[in-house]
Structure formats: C-alpha cells, structure tokens
Amino acid sequence: MKVRTDRIKEMAAAAAADQGLHQTLLAAAGRFRQLRQGGVAAFDDLEKARDQGRRVKERCLAELDRLLPRLEKQVRAAGGRVHWARDAAAARAIILGLARARGVKRVVKGKSMMSEEVGLNQALEQDGLEVFETDLGEYIVQLAQESPSHILAPAIHKNKQEIAALFADKLGVDYTDDPEELTRIARRVLRQKFLQADMGITGGNFAIAESGTLALFENEGNIRMSTTLPRLHVALIGIEKVVETYRDFDVLRKLLTISATGQKLSTYLSLITGPRRDGELEGPDEFHLVLLDNGRSRILADPLLRQSLYCLRCGACLNVCPVYQCIGGHSYGWVYSGPIGCLLNTQLLPRGQGGPAPFACTLCGACAAVCPVKIDHPKVMLHLRWLMAEDPAWPLPRPPAARLGLSLYAWLATRPAGFRSASALARLLAPIAAPGGKARLTPPAISRWGRTRRLPRWQRPFSQRWPGLRRRLGNREEPS
Amino acid sequence: MSDPAREAIVQAVSAAVGRGQPTRSDPDTGPSQVAWLPPEEDWEAAAASLQALGDELLVIKGRQELAAALGEITARHQVKRAVRWDHRLLRRLDIDRLLAEQSVDCAAIAGEQDLRSLAAEAELGVTALDALVVSTGTLVMRGGRGRERAVSLLPEVHLALVTPDRRLRAIKDLVPLWQQWRSEPGGPPGSVTLVTGHSRTADIELILVSGVHGPKYIYVLALEFPWDD
C-alpha cells in the first residue's frame, strides 16, 4: 500500500470538508458505539476482563521469544509449515514463492490488515495472479480500486448508490441499490471464485502456542470458505498475535468481539491446526503460517511503546475518536487509522516516514477509555511526539523562533520572579494582542499555529483570585 | 531450522524482552474436567439464545416428531438435495430415509470431488454437534473424515442435531474440551468451527443482511428421546 502519511494535513482537510463523508462516518461510528454499548451493558464485570486482557498481553509479549518457537513446534507437529519474515518484502517473497512453486492461478482472501501492511495484493497481481477479496466490504473496496477505511467496515465511506453503480459497471449486473440484492450478487460471484481458487490467504486474530492453532473471527463465512476449499492455505500474522494457552485466548476473544460489535461471539470462529489430515475429504493439502516482524521486535524493545502491540484490532478506538470521525480512515495515509493508526503507522513504517499523525490528536483519551486491553494511546502519542521532535529524521517544522520561544519559556518557568513579571506584562498586553481571547498579533513563526487555536485568557494566578472567589461563593446558599 | 530470518527474529525478540538466551520450557496445562450440563435440564435457555440470533431450536421427542420437523423444514425452504455428515447419530436416525420420504435426495459422500459438488448444489446440510453452548446459542463442530466443514457452510440451510448430553453453559466451558481434544492421540483436531447464528454482514451502510457466504438459516434439533435403540 502506498504510503501517503506525509499528506495527512491536506487529505484531512479535504475529508473534513466533505459533508457526505462526514455524515456517513458519524452514523457509522455512532452505530458501532451503540452495538458495543449494548454488548458491554450485558457483560459481567468489563473492568476486570480488561485488566485480565491487559495482563495476558503483557505476559505473552514478555514471553514472546519462548512462545514463537513453541508455536512453530506445534504447527509443524500438526503438519503445517512456519515461515519467518523480517519485513514486508520478505513476507511478499515467501507468499509469491509458494504461489509460483505450486502453480497457483487464483487466490481468494479473507479480510486481513496484515496483507494491506505488506502490500500483498499488488505483488500477487503483478505476478499475474487473480486475487479476490472475499469479505463483502473488502470486495467492494477492491472493485473500486480503493483501500479500506475502517478496520471492521472497510467500505463504510461508500453509500449504497455508489456500490450499486460500481457493481453495475464492474460486474455487468442490473443497477440495484438494495443491500440485500447487492449482497446476493456478491455471494453468487464470489461462490464461484471460492470453488475455483487454488490458494486461500487469511490473516489471523490469534495464534495459540500450546496447540499450534490459528483463531479466525468473522461474520460472513468467507474466511471459512478460504480456509476450507482451496488446496493451499497461507495465513499471515504479526508476531505479536501469539498467545500461550487456550485460556489466554478465551480471555482475549470475549474482549475482542464485545469491543468490536457488541457480540458475545462473532458468527464464526474457526480454530485451525495444520492442513487436512490423512483420509479427510476437504481442507487444504498444505498449511503455511507466515510470522511477520516488520518492526514489531523494535516496538517490543521500548517498555512504553510496547503496548501498541497489545492491540486486538477491534476498532473501538476509531469509533470514539473525534478526529477519526471528522477525517475518516483514508486521511491517515497508510494501513491503520484512528488512534491506533497514529501509533502503529508511525512505528511500523521506516523512521521518518510515518508522518505527523501523532500530532493530529486532541489527547482527549476517549480511545484509552474503551480499549479492551487498556492501551494508553495518549501517553504513547505524547512519547512518540517527543521521540519525533528529538529525531531529525522526521520532517517536522522546527522554526527557529519556536525553538527560541520554548527555550525562553523554559528559562522563565524555572525563575518564579521572572515568570510573575512576564505574566503581569502578558495580562497588560492581552487585550491588545488577543481581543476576546482570539490571537491577532501572533509573530509570523507561530502564526500558522495561532490560526487554529484560541489563546487562553491571561489572568492573575488562581491562588490570588481565590479569596475573592470564596467570598462570592460564601454568599450563596450551601446545596443541601 | 537454519533459517536466518527465524534466528534474527527470535534473537531480536529475545533482546527486546530483555533475555539473553531464549528459554525453552514447555509448561503443559493438562485438561480439566469438561462441565457438561445435566441431560435432564430443559432447552429453554438454548432455544432463547438461538431465537435471539434469528435461528430456531426445536425439541424433538420421538422419531415421528423428527420426521415431521424434517418435512416442515424441507418444505419451507424447498429443499431438493441435501448433504450430510457420515456420523453415527445421523445413521442411527436413518436421516437419508426420512429425507427421501420428503422427496429430498441425500446421497452419501464418496470422495473429495463428490463432496464439493454435493455441498455446492445442496440446499440443506445436516450435521451433529460436538457441543451446544446454551448461553450464546453456539454450535461447536470438530472437523474430520465424515464431519466435513463444507456441509455446514455451502448449503443455504444448516440443520444440526444435538443430544442432551452435549450441552455447555458458556463459551469459557469450551476450554477444557479443547484441552481434552488436544491431549487425545493425534493432537488437536485440524479444525474446530464455532457457529453463533447464521452468516451475516453489515458492510453496506451498516444494514444487516443475512446469508452472505454461509447459510442463511440454521435449525437445531434437540433430540429428547432414546435414539440409540
């Protein structure tokens, strides 16, 4: 997938100005929040479950060097093969190599953010393979030659009329904007693809080390098709998806579905351990698990950033994020969007390429409040800002005047007498510089910054104002 | 095992988590007891869960009721062809004959190609459950020879039979069952499928549509009679 993270500003401005998109995003996020809320209301002690989930991820990542070989051993014992990919190019090469060696012509895919991350579709198509996304939303997005805009609802940015026109154009069917009918058309078209495909490619929600089992959640059935019908199944997962036991898996699976759609369990959960066994009539002849690092071991090394890898990809943080709801998924410029996207894009892409997304955050904390594994997005976001500001590899605006201003502030803030004098001066000048609290006379170096911000009203310190406030409050009656 | 990428990743992870050399212990979590519900418990909770998902559980008290239920379901969905698991429960109930009485062709699966074409053409797939989770209405099916996944996936209607001794209260109660299967000879089953409701999507404007890729209708027949006579 093309990296356009450096264009977040212009893409966000365009998206924010698109009223139709804005309404769609608000409605979608609202609906997902409602679904989650419904599930959470019936959930027994969510806080306890979130703490448990956090602990499971903490432990499994702390033990990851032990769990990865254990998973490998179990997958091999079940007749599967494990491949290790250090980066996106290696993952593409492994999967392309498998496809070439086995004469694969047609590929069906289950929804996978990982495959977007490594740019798999383009690589397979360039090699002459026919690749079909089979999740309905992904299929729509693929037909439109776009990219997904939401982890759970990839085509959420398109309305039914657009989809109807797309189907009529690309599939040669009669125009209909009835979702039921559009779904039936997709079912008919994709059913043939499933039956003809040589290779099924999926991601994986979890990999259970104690049994070598891949766990896949879905509501449509396309992942079941992709893992049952083709003679080859390739699953591509990040190394952070490994959990140790069935019990760990059980803790996380309930958090995942409740947080995503409010479901106690998704319609389908497939637990896959290796390829078909001797004498069986179905299932792939070969099962390949590709374990991708692609920067994850680097993230793992930082104790604060590590929590970015706890993410279960439930999408709950997107649906509460005021920024995401305004600018949509595409504005983030790469695979992941919303609060978790700000964290992952910045860290997974090569240093200096992840773009300024962590700065496009209000730090309101709504994401952290709903995260099923208690990722503290704002804290990580601030840490990333600091890292980026300190590292010249990031193309951030660093005007000398701003640097000078911050140094001056740092100097003043550590000298109480100087700070008091400066504050008194600011109070005196405020009515002229910022009438009504709106900055007017901002110096050119920070004028862009000042354009979208209101300056605070300069007042005497609270400690000095308190005696007067207390007298005024004391005159009121105490609430009974 | 001399894959340089493997060594590099494991070493990088090991260094990241602050360990010198990866430890290689394999702590085993042995299976605990599976908490099957008592067979005499009623089916109300399970029926309510399935109903909430838009599906149906029918309690069947005898062979005549079974024949009647099959007749009603096959008529409702205009079933002409069915495909089924080669499962002891289904053989003992003589499902093929009961379906034939409804003019439904239910041929045995001979081989791989046969399975694909039969499952792709059949309107009805018949399976037997390894477990039914009553609080969520979840159907649990282990894959294998005679227990093909395609049977519960390709046809538009899925009919699952379950006996009173195969019920669990909650999803978490499946953990000991998975552990038990894992410790059996041959290790964990190649596939275990959990089905909670019929296939659905809301990918177009978040409008819920049933039956995207998998079955649109699910019926669970709860067998409350001695079928093994």
XYZ file of C-alpha atoms in Angstrom:
709
model
C 0.000 0.000 0.000
C 1.309 3.393 -0.991
C 2.498 5.445 1.963
C 0.901 8.886 1.981
C 1.197 9.660 5.662
C 3.023 12.911 4.917
C -0.152 14.202 3.237
C -2.387 13.776 6.271
C -2.961 17.514 6.530
C -4.338 18.062 3.049
C -6.222 14.749 2.976
C -7.769 15.503 6.377
C -8.793 18.985 5.226
C -10.448 17.546 2.100
C -12.215 14.812 4.079
C -13.399 17.227 6.758
C -14.903 19.444 4.060
C -16.818 16.507 2.533
C -20.203 16.755 4.222
C -21.478 13.451 2.847
C -18.469 11.545 4.119
C -18.717 13.298 7.446
C -22.349 12.227 7.888
C -21.503 8.642 6.893
C -18.627 8.488 9.366
C -20.690 9.937 12.192
C -23.503 7.474 11.547
C -21.126 4.513 11.315
C -19.151 5.391 14.419
C -22.388 6.034 16.286
C -23.806 2.674 15.253
C -20.649 0.802 16.303
C -20.618 2.634 19.645
C -24.244 1.664 20.153
C -23.502 -2.005 19.321
C -20.540 -2.045 21.682
C -22.559 -0.375 24.422
C -25.302 -2.980 24.072
C -22.771 -5.773 24.473
C -20.936 -4.091 27.312
C -24.171 -3.496 29.248
C -24.788 -7.245 29.363
C -21.145 -8.034 30.098
C -20.236 -9.244 33.551
C -17.519 -7.005 35.019
C -15.882 -5.472 31.972
C -13.202 -3.690 34.012
C -11.987 -6.958 35.460
C -11.938 -8.528 31.998
C -9.970 -5.573 30.590
C -7.393 -5.913 33.374
C -7.176 -9.638 32.663
C -6.788 -8.975 28.950
C -4.045 -6.455 29.565
C -2.204 -8.915 31.800
C -2.467 -11.698 29.216
C -0.977 -9.460 26.519
C 1.738 -8.230 28.883
C 2.751 -11.755 29.778
C 2.544 -13.205 26.284
C 4.669 -10.412 24.830
C 7.183 -10.651 27.666
C 7.441 -14.365 26.855
C 7.302 -13.962 23.097
C 10.801 -15.287 22.443
C 9.699 -18.523 24.081
C 6.217 -18.634 22.613
C 7.213 -18.189 18.966
C 9.376 -21.340 18.844
C 6.691 -23.197 20.784
C 4.042 -22.171 18.291
C 6.345 -23.204 15.456
C 6.886 -26.617 17.006
C 3.160 -27.234 17.420
C 2.265 -26.060 13.917
C 4.919 -28.386 12.491
C 3.691 -31.258 14.645
C 0.246 -30.750 13.093
C 1.746 -30.941 9.598
C 1.906 -27.214 8.885
C 4.875 -25.101 7.862
C 6.092 -21.919 9.518
C 7.850 -19.124 7.649
C 9.603 -16.154 9.211
C 9.547 -12.753 7.534
C 11.637 -9.884 8.853
C 9.892 -7.280 6.746
C 7.107 -6.705 4.227
C 9.302 -7.586 1.248
C 10.236 -10.925 2.820
C 6.576 -11.736 3.506
C 5.653 -10.955 -0.101
C 8.544 -13.063 -1.375
C 7.553 -16.053 0.766
C 3.922 -15.989 -0.369
C 4.795 -15.323 -4.006
C 7.311 -18.160 -3.875
C 4.657 -20.551 -2.576
C 2.205 -19.468 -5.256
C 4.743 -19.852 -8.052
C 6.071 -23.219 -6.887
C 2.553 -24.660 -6.778
C 1.309 -23.131 -9.995
C -1.362 -21.061 -8.286
C -3.571 -19.027 -10.595
C -6.433 -17.818 -8.453
C -6.310 -16.557 -4.892
C -9.188 -15.874 -2.505
C -8.506 -13.708 0.506
C -10.109 -13.204 3.868
C -10.007 -9.732 5.384
C -6.509 -9.065 6.650
C -4.909 -5.792 7.682
C -1.587 -7.599 7.529
C -1.927 -8.188 3.838
C -2.524 -4.443 3.390
C 0.517 -3.778 5.541
C 2.814 -5.789 3.281
C 1.112 -4.740 0.026
C 0.323 -8.327 -0.878
C -2.429 -7.848 -3.435
C -0.362 -5.657 -5.716
C 2.569 -8.074 -5.549
C 0.376 -11.074 -6.408
C -1.397 -9.247 -9.209
C 1.864 -8.045 -10.703
C 2.876 -11.677 -10.828
C -0.139 -12.431 -12.994
C -2.341 -13.968 -10.309
C -6.044 -13.278 -9.997
C -6.719 -12.077 -6.459
C -10.195 -11.790 -4.992
C -11.019 -10.143 -1.700
C -13.993 -12.039 -0.327
C -15.194 -10.074 2.680
C -18.075 -8.071 1.224
C -16.661 -4.713 2.300
C -13.169 -5.590 1.080
C -14.592 -6.857 -2.210
C -16.373 -3.537 -2.753
C -13.208 -1.614 -1.934
C -11.177 -3.829 -4.270
C -13.634 -3.377 -7.152
C -13.417 0.380 -6.623
C -9.604 0.134 -6.513
C -9.557 1.852 -3.160
C -8.265 0.888 0.254
C -10.226 0.023 3.423
C -11.218 2.966 5.601
C -12.255 1.166 8.788
C -10.877 -1.969 10.441
C -14.351 -3.516 10.722
C -16.269 -1.890 7.915
C -13.797 -1.388 5.058
C -16.329 0.191 2.698
C -18.004 2.410 5.243
C -17.101 5.502 3.227
C -19.297 4.392 0.295
C -23.069 4.659 0.203
C -25.331 2.074 -1.409
C -25.883 4.100 -4.568
C -22.135 4.235 -5.159
C -21.899 0.486 -4.569
C -24.834 -0.138 -6.904
C -23.152 1.872 -9.672
C -19.869 0.059 -9.018
C -21.481 -3.404 -9.299
C -23.332 -2.416 -12.468
C -20.121 -1.114 -14.002
C -17.663 -3.817 -12.941
C -19.872 -6.904 -12.762
C -22.261 -6.074 -15.594
C -25.360 -6.587 -13.449
C -28.542 -4.509 -13.469
C -28.421 -1.457 -11.229
C -29.901 -2.085 -7.806
C -29.199 -0.246 -4.579
C -30.963 -2.801 -2.387
C -28.300 -4.061 0.075
C -29.967 -7.492 0.179
C -29.794 -7.793 -3.601
C -26.235 -6.420 -3.778
C -25.162 -8.967 -1.183
C -26.815 -11.758 -3.177
C -24.897 -10.689 -6.281
C -21.601 -10.713 -4.384
C -22.428 -14.143 -2.928
C -23.086 -15.565 -6.390
C -19.938 -14.094 -7.939
C -17.650 -14.991 -5.060
C -19.024 -18.518 -4.604
C -17.539 -19.429 -7.986
C -14.225 -17.850 -7.015
C -14.074 -19.917 -3.832
C -14.702 -23.133 -5.735
C -12.083 -22.301 -8.379
C -9.347 -20.870 -6.143
C -6.040 -22.679 -5.637
C -4.915 -20.631 -2.690
C -6.630 -19.046 0.296
C -4.877 -16.241 2.132
C -6.035 -15.054 5.536
C -4.714 -13.145 8.486
C -5.331 -14.446 11.977
C -6.703 -12.914 15.150
C -4.666 -15.095 17.485
C -2.198 -17.953 17.298
C -2.298 -20.306 20.273
C 1.188 -21.579 21.079
C 0.226 -24.572 23.214
C -1.639 -26.230 20.342
C -0.332 -24.521 17.198
C -3.846 -23.258 16.480
C -4.814 -20.246 14.393
C -8.015 -18.482 15.502
C -10.079 -16.557 12.959
C -13.184 -14.485 13.733
C -15.723 -13.385 11.140
C -19.430 -12.927 10.484
C -19.780 -13.667 6.789
C -18.262 -17.112 6.204
C -15.710 -16.038 3.613
C -12.805 -16.962 5.873
C -14.293 -20.421 6.393
C -14.535 -20.737 2.615
C -10.966 -19.517 2.089
C -9.584 -21.949 4.660
C -11.696 -24.932 3.575
C -11.923 -25.008 -0.216
C -8.534 -24.091 -1.802
C -5.754 -26.695 -1.735
C -3.350 -24.218 -0.150
C -3.926 -22.046 2.913
C -1.484 -19.296 3.812
C -2.013 -17.295 6.988
C -0.045 -14.104 7.514
C 0.149 -12.790 11.071
C 2.247 -10.358 13.070
C 4.436 -11.969 15.711
C 2.505 -10.138 18.432
C -0.618 -12.240 17.790
C 0.736 -15.221 19.702
C -0.864 -16.185 22.998
C 0.283 -19.023 25.158
C -2.773 -21.096 26.025
C -6.413 -21.722 25.199
C -7.200 -19.960 28.466
C -5.331 -16.806 27.361
C -7.190 -16.983 24.097
C -10.520 -17.247 25.923
C -9.801 -14.061 27.888
C -8.987 -12.068 24.756
C -11.642 -13.454 22.415
C -14.519 -12.210 24.557
C -12.947 -8.747 24.771
C -12.407 -8.665 21.015
C -15.957 -9.371 19.899
C -17.645 -7.302 22.610
C -15.463 -4.306 21.801
C -15.834 -4.680 18.055
C -19.549 -5.246 17.541
C -21.020 -5.962 20.973
C -21.306 -9.655 20.084
C -20.592 -12.294 22.722
C -19.012 -14.197 19.881
C -18.750 -13.487 16.181
C -20.893 -15.636 13.898
C -17.959 -17.848 13.038
C -14.859 -18.717 14.945
C -12.519 -21.098 13.148
C -9.773 -22.820 15.092
C -7.342 -24.239 12.571
C -4.486 -26.542 13.426
C -2.480 -27.602 10.395
C -3.668 -28.840 6.989
C -6.085 -31.684 6.234
C -5.264 -34.965 7.908
C -4.881 -38.343 6.203
C -8.151 -39.679 4.889
C -10.027 -36.377 5.135
C -12.016 -35.194 2.136
C -11.536 -31.447 2.479
C -9.319 -28.729 3.800
C -6.049 -27.542 2.279
C -3.283 -30.020 1.472
C -0.820 -27.507 2.841
C -0.999 -25.007 5.676
C 1.593 -22.247 5.845
C 1.891 -19.783 8.685
C 3.917 -16.667 7.914
C 5.170 -14.845 11.009
C 5.965 -11.222 10.258
C 8.169 -8.942 12.326
C 8.237 -5.758 10.193
C 9.332 -3.511 13.054
C 7.432 -5.263 15.824
C 10.518 -6.505 17.669
C 11.754 -2.894 17.644
C 8.478 -1.681 19.204
C 8.675 -4.505 21.722
C 12.026 -3.224 22.968
C 10.573 0.054 24.276
C 8.672 -0.558 27.520
C 6.279 2.327 26.889
C 5.721 1.809 23.175
C 5.287 -1.949 23.623
C 1.614 -1.533 24.498
C 0.931 -0.576 20.875
C 1.361 -4.312 20.210
C -1.417 -5.250 22.641
C -3.981 -4.095 20.062
C -6.636 -6.687 19.177
C -7.848 -4.692 16.105
C -11.376 -4.344 17.496
C -11.824 -0.830 16.111
C -13.418 0.554 19.299
C -10.901 3.421 19.495
C -11.776 4.559 15.973
C -15.453 4.809 16.797
C -14.940 7.134 19.757
C -12.194 9.281 18.231
C -13.325 12.846 17.425
C -10.538 13.180 14.871
C -11.291 9.895 13.056
C -14.975 10.786 12.847
C -14.047 14.048 11.199
C -11.333 12.956 8.769
C -12.072 9.252 8.108
C -9.671 6.358 7.624
C -8.032 7.292 4.341
C -6.611 10.564 5.647
C -4.143 8.704 7.839
C -2.332 7.792 4.651
C -1.484 4.168 5.402
C -2.975 0.870 6.565
C -4.083 1.683 10.081
C -6.312 4.579 11.054
C -7.721 6.280 14.124
C -5.855 6.415 17.428
C -4.226 3.008 17.000
C -3.305 4.010 13.456
C -1.439 7.051 14.749
C 0.601 4.726 16.918
C 1.153 1.837 14.518
C 1.763 3.706 11.259
C 4.401 5.856 12.925
C 6.202 2.906 14.426
C 5.850 0.273 11.707
C 6.933 2.430 8.794
C 10.627 3.234 8.437
C 11.861 6.011 10.733
C 10.898 9.394 9.376
C 8.109 8.054 7.149
C 5.163 7.530 9.471
C 4.115 11.129 9.098
C 2.895 13.580 11.667
C -0.209 11.569 12.705
C 0.607 11.503 16.456
C 0.342 15.283 16.355
C -3.163 15.025 14.854
C -4.667 14.025 18.172
C -6.519 16.011 20.805
C -5.273 13.716 23.594
C -8.864 13.511 24.858
C -8.368 9.926 25.993
C -11.671 8.516 24.704
C -9.692 5.752 22.966
C -7.921 4.657 26.128
C -11.255 4.587 27.968
C -12.710 1.958 25.616
C -9.609 -0.047 24.716
C -10.230 -3.683 25.716
C -6.582 -4.167 26.708
C -6.162 -0.701 28.232
C -3.681 0.732 25.784
C -2.933 4.284 26.954
C -2.980 5.863 23.499
C -2.471 9.489 24.638
C 0.559 8.559 26.692
C 2.130 6.671 23.788
C 1.164 9.514 21.451
C 2.972 12.065 23.622
C 6.013 9.828 23.856
C 6.062 9.461 20.075
C 5.805 13.236 19.651
C 8.786 13.636 21.907
C 10.778 10.978 20.041
C 9.883 12.532 16.701
C 10.733 16.054 17.823
C 14.134 14.896 19.051
C 14.931 12.924 15.914
C 15.996 14.947 12.856
C 14.876 12.073 10.595
C 11.307 13.305 10.960
C 10.399 16.128 8.591
C 8.686 18.243 11.224
C 8.521 22.033 11.077
C 11.111 23.266 13.538
C 11.058 27.061 13.147
C 13.965 28.686 14.997
C 11.586 31.242 16.515
C 9.501 28.477 18.079
C 12.649 26.877 19.459
C 13.714 30.225 20.831
C 10.270 30.825 22.334
C 10.252 27.422 24.042
C 13.782 27.973 25.403
C 12.681 31.341 26.737
C 9.625 29.755 28.340
C 11.775 27.026 29.917
C 14.094 29.703 31.277
C 11.206 31.754 32.664
C 9.293 28.810 34.097
C 12.221 27.948 36.342
C 12.539 31.508 37.668
C 9.449 32.480 39.746
C 10.153 36.203 39.898
C 10.767 36.438 36.158
C 7.678 34.322 35.457
C 5.484 36.606 37.624
C 6.767 39.693 35.867
C 6.249 38.165 32.436
C 2.695 37.107 33.407
C 1.890 40.609 34.607
C 3.167 42.004 31.307
C 1.092 39.463 29.348
C -2.045 40.429 31.301
C -1.404 44.018 30.456
C -0.902 43.369 26.735
C -3.543 40.672 26.287
C -6.481 42.979 25.431
C -4.406 44.416 22.594
C -2.764 41.188 21.298
C -5.768 38.928 21.626
C -9.052 40.802 21.912
C -11.794 38.471 23.127
C -9.191 35.744 23.635
C -8.528 35.433 19.914
C -4.901 35.809 18.902
C -4.303 38.565 16.401
C -0.759 39.736 16.773
C 0.945 36.359 16.535
C 4.513 36.536 15.266
C 4.979 35.005 11.770
C 6.863 31.992 13.148
C 3.840 30.772 15.045
C 1.068 32.397 13.024
C 0.041 29.032 11.492
C -0.122 27.575 14.940
C -2.138 30.508 16.205
C -4.659 30.356 13.359
C -6.421 27.291 14.721
C -6.029 27.995 18.404
C -7.530 30.401 20.902
C -5.124 31.900 23.359
C -6.077 31.440 26.986
C -7.234 34.494 28.880
C -4.366 35.849 30.890
C -5.433 36.134 34.481
C -3.908 36.533 37.885
C -2.921 33.177 39.393
C -5.770 31.194 40.922
C -4.225 31.415 44.415
C -4.521 35.211 44.239
C -8.080 35.115 42.917
C -9.322 32.524 45.412
C -10.062 34.817 48.404
C -12.369 36.934 46.258
C -13.990 33.859 44.697
C -14.553 32.328 48.119
C -16.306 35.473 49.370
C -18.626 35.394 46.374
C -19.328 31.692 46.764
C -19.850 32.094 50.518
C -22.746 34.428 49.850
C -24.600 31.604 48.100
C -26.599 29.020 49.957
C -24.906 25.690 50.541
C -26.574 22.969 48.475
C -28.387 20.561 50.800
C 15.997 -24.931 11.303
C 18.880 -22.827 9.960
C 16.603 -20.094 8.710
C 18.491 -16.812 9.172
C 15.243 -14.843 9.329
C 13.994 -17.095 12.102
C 17.162 -16.717 14.110
C 17.176 -12.949 13.579
C 13.558 -12.522 14.672
C 13.799 -14.768 17.710
C 17.024 -13.050 18.739
C 15.584 -9.573 18.220
C 12.501 -10.508 20.245
C 14.647 -12.080 22.905
C 16.799 -8.957 23.171
C 13.666 -6.778 23.201
C 12.111 -8.620 26.129
C 15.397 -8.483 27.956
C 16.505 -12.065 27.894
C 19.932 -13.296 26.968
C 19.044 -16.668 25.504
C 15.504 -17.820 24.856
C 14.352 -20.311 27.455
C 12.807 -23.484 26.105
C 10.426 -24.654 28.770
C 7.116 -26.162 27.698
C 4.728 -25.844 30.605
C 1.806 -28.125 29.997
C -1.681 -27.156 31.007
C -3.375 -30.512 31.412
C -7.065 -30.875 30.639
C -9.515 -30.137 33.407
C -12.980 -31.636 33.664
C -15.492 -30.650 30.984
C -18.573 -29.208 32.695
C -21.371 -30.817 30.633
C -24.815 -29.697 31.705
C -27.038 -32.369 33.278
C -29.014 -34.129 30.492
C -32.297 -33.595 32.337
C -32.036 -29.778 32.107
C -34.586 -28.198 29.763
C -33.794 -26.493 26.461
C -35.268 -23.073 27.225
C -32.000 -21.152 27.543
C -30.577 -22.630 24.349
C -33.813 -22.005 22.452
C -33.872 -18.376 23.632
C -30.252 -17.832 22.576
C -30.873 -19.222 19.109
C -34.060 -17.232 18.751
C -32.198 -14.037 19.649
C -29.837 -14.805 16.770
C -32.773 -15.247 14.386
C -32.461 -19.033 14.297
C -34.535 -21.864 15.704
C -34.200 -24.736 18.151
C -36.855 -27.459 18.077
C -37.171 -30.042 20.828
C -37.854 -33.436 19.244
C -39.430 -36.102 21.441
C -39.621 -39.038 19.076
C -38.945 -40.357 15.587
C -42.317 -39.198 14.314
C -41.648 -35.673 15.502
C -38.277 -35.828 13.815
C -39.864 -36.841 10.522
C -42.435 -34.064 10.871
C -39.772 -31.443 11.629
C -37.689 -32.538 8.647
C -40.796 -32.395 6.487
C -41.608 -28.875 7.595
C -38.082 -27.526 7.186
C -37.507 -29.106 3.786
C -40.877 -27.858 2.564
C -40.311 -24.340 3.905
C -37.014 -23.998 2.038
C -37.983 -26.090 -0.983
C -35.124 -28.494 -0.376
C -34.466 -30.947 -3.192
C -30.950 -32.056 -2.334
C -29.241 -32.487 0.995
C -25.743 -33.409 2.071
C -24.870 -34.835 5.461
C -22.084 -35.915 7.753
C -21.234 -39.582 7.927
C -21.973 -39.575 11.648
C -23.253 -42.364 13.854
C -26.145 -40.281 15.174
C -27.362 -39.472 11.671
C -27.024 -43.083 10.537
C -28.916 -44.424 13.531
C -31.719 -41.965 12.899
C -31.779 -43.022 9.265
C -31.780 -39.434 8.099
C -31.386 -40.477 4.446
C -34.669 -42.393 4.522
C -36.518 -39.653 6.417
C -35.367 -37.124 3.831
C -36.191 -39.464 0.949
C -39.755 -39.607 2.287
C -39.838 -35.864 1.691
C -38.504 -36.394 -1.834
C -35.151 -34.995 -0.792
C -32.113 -36.663 -2.300
C -29.450 -37.186 0.347
C -26.630 -39.199 -1.187
C -23.584 -40.407 0.688
C -20.321 -38.565 0.041
C -17.941 -40.808 -1.892
C -14.871 -38.641 -2.362
C -13.463 -35.138 -2.478
C -14.965 -34.072 -5.797
C -18.230 -35.602 -4.734
C -18.227 -33.567 -1.522
C -17.547 -30.316 -3.358
C -20.251 -30.784 -5.951
C -22.793 -32.186 -3.495
C -22.240 -29.446 -0.930
C -22.262 -26.757 -3.612
C -25.548 -27.978 -5.070
C -27.415 -28.997 -1.922
C -29.882 -26.632 -0.323
C -29.574 -28.392 3.043
C -26.570 -29.558 5.078
C -27.077 -31.895 8.046
C -24.540 -32.211 10.883
C -24.375 -33.387 14.505
C -22.935 -31.192 17.231
C -19.960 -31.902 19.450
C -21.316 -29.257 21.783
C -24.003 -26.621 22.031
C -23.250 -23.588 24.204
C -26.595 -22.621 25.668
C -25.863 -19.055 26.817
C -24.806 -17.947 23.333
C -26.528 -20.491 21.074
C -23.138 -21.529 19.723
C -22.802 -24.696 17.640
C -19.452 -26.444 18.098
C -18.262 -28.812 15.383
C -14.981 -30.673 15.164
C -13.800 -31.284 11.609
C -12.552 -34.567 10.186
C -13.495 -37.502 7.999
C -17.268 -37.788 7.941
C -17.532 -34.374 9.625
C -16.832 -32.112 6.668
C -16.857 -28.358 7.196
C -18.385 -27.728 3.766
C -21.636 -29.400 4.877
C -22.359 -26.649 7.405
C -21.025 -23.921 5.125
C -22.099 -24.192 1.485
C -25.838 -25.034 1.621
C -28.288 -22.248 2.371
C -29.879 -24.159 5.250
C -27.918 -25.811 8.061
C -29.653 -28.417 10.191
C -27.724 -29.505 13.292
C -28.744 -32.344 15.589
C -27.748 -32.355 19.227
C -28.271 -34.675 22.160
C -28.931 -33.526 25.762
C -25.534 -34.698 26.983
C -23.614 -32.319 24.695
C -24.506 -29.010 26.292
C -22.220 -26.462 27.941
C -23.221 -23.338 29.838
C -20.770 -20.760 28.460
C -18.044 -20.351 25.873
C -15.379 -20.475 28.548
C -16.508 -24.039 29.289
C -15.105 -24.993 25.903
C -11.541 -24.518 27.132
C -11.385 -27.888 28.951
C -12.957 -29.539 25.898
C -10.281 -28.073 23.602
C -7.625 -29.177 26.083
C -9.118 -32.654 26.142
C -9.103 -32.889 22.352
C -5.533 -31.644 22.279
C -4.374 -34.402 24.594
C -6.011 -37.134 22.503
C -3.807 -39.238 20.190
C -3.194 -37.256 17.009
C -3.269 -33.953 18.865
C -5.774 -31.150 18.436
C -8.328 -31.559 15.626
C -7.388 -29.934 12.312
C -10.380 -27.689 12.607
C -12.952 -26.712 15.173
C -15.744 -24.450 13.988
C -17.949 -22.388 16.254
C -21.139 -21.086 14.701
C -23.145 -18.430 16.544
C -26.069 -17.565 14.316
C -26.366 -17.543 10.561
C -23.994 -15.815 8.156
C -24.453 -12.040 8.138
C -22.921 -8.752 7.083
C -23.498 -5.057 7.583
C -20.853 -3.917 5.134
C -23.274 -1.859 3.041
C -24.349 1.215 5.016
C -24.384 -0.926 8.173
C -27.670 -2.505 7.073
C -27.833 -6.072 8.356
C -28.162 -8.685 5.602
C -28.384 -12.435 6.251
C -26.670 -15.214 4.343
C -23.608 -13.645 2.747
C -21.352 -16.622 2.178
C -22.534 -19.176 4.691
C -26.038 -20.485 5.481
C -28.918 -18.078 5.789
C -30.954 -20.350 8.057
C -29.960 -22.543 10.988
C -32.132 -25.133 12.727
C -31.038 -27.072 15.764
C -32.975 -30.239 16.527
C -32.658 -31.193 20.198
C -33.185 -34.939 20.469
C -35.085 -35.739 23.652
C -35.617 -39.434 23.007
C -33.528 -42.621 23.126
C -32.185 -42.554 19.568
C -29.612 -45.286 20.074
C -32.080 -48.188 20.395
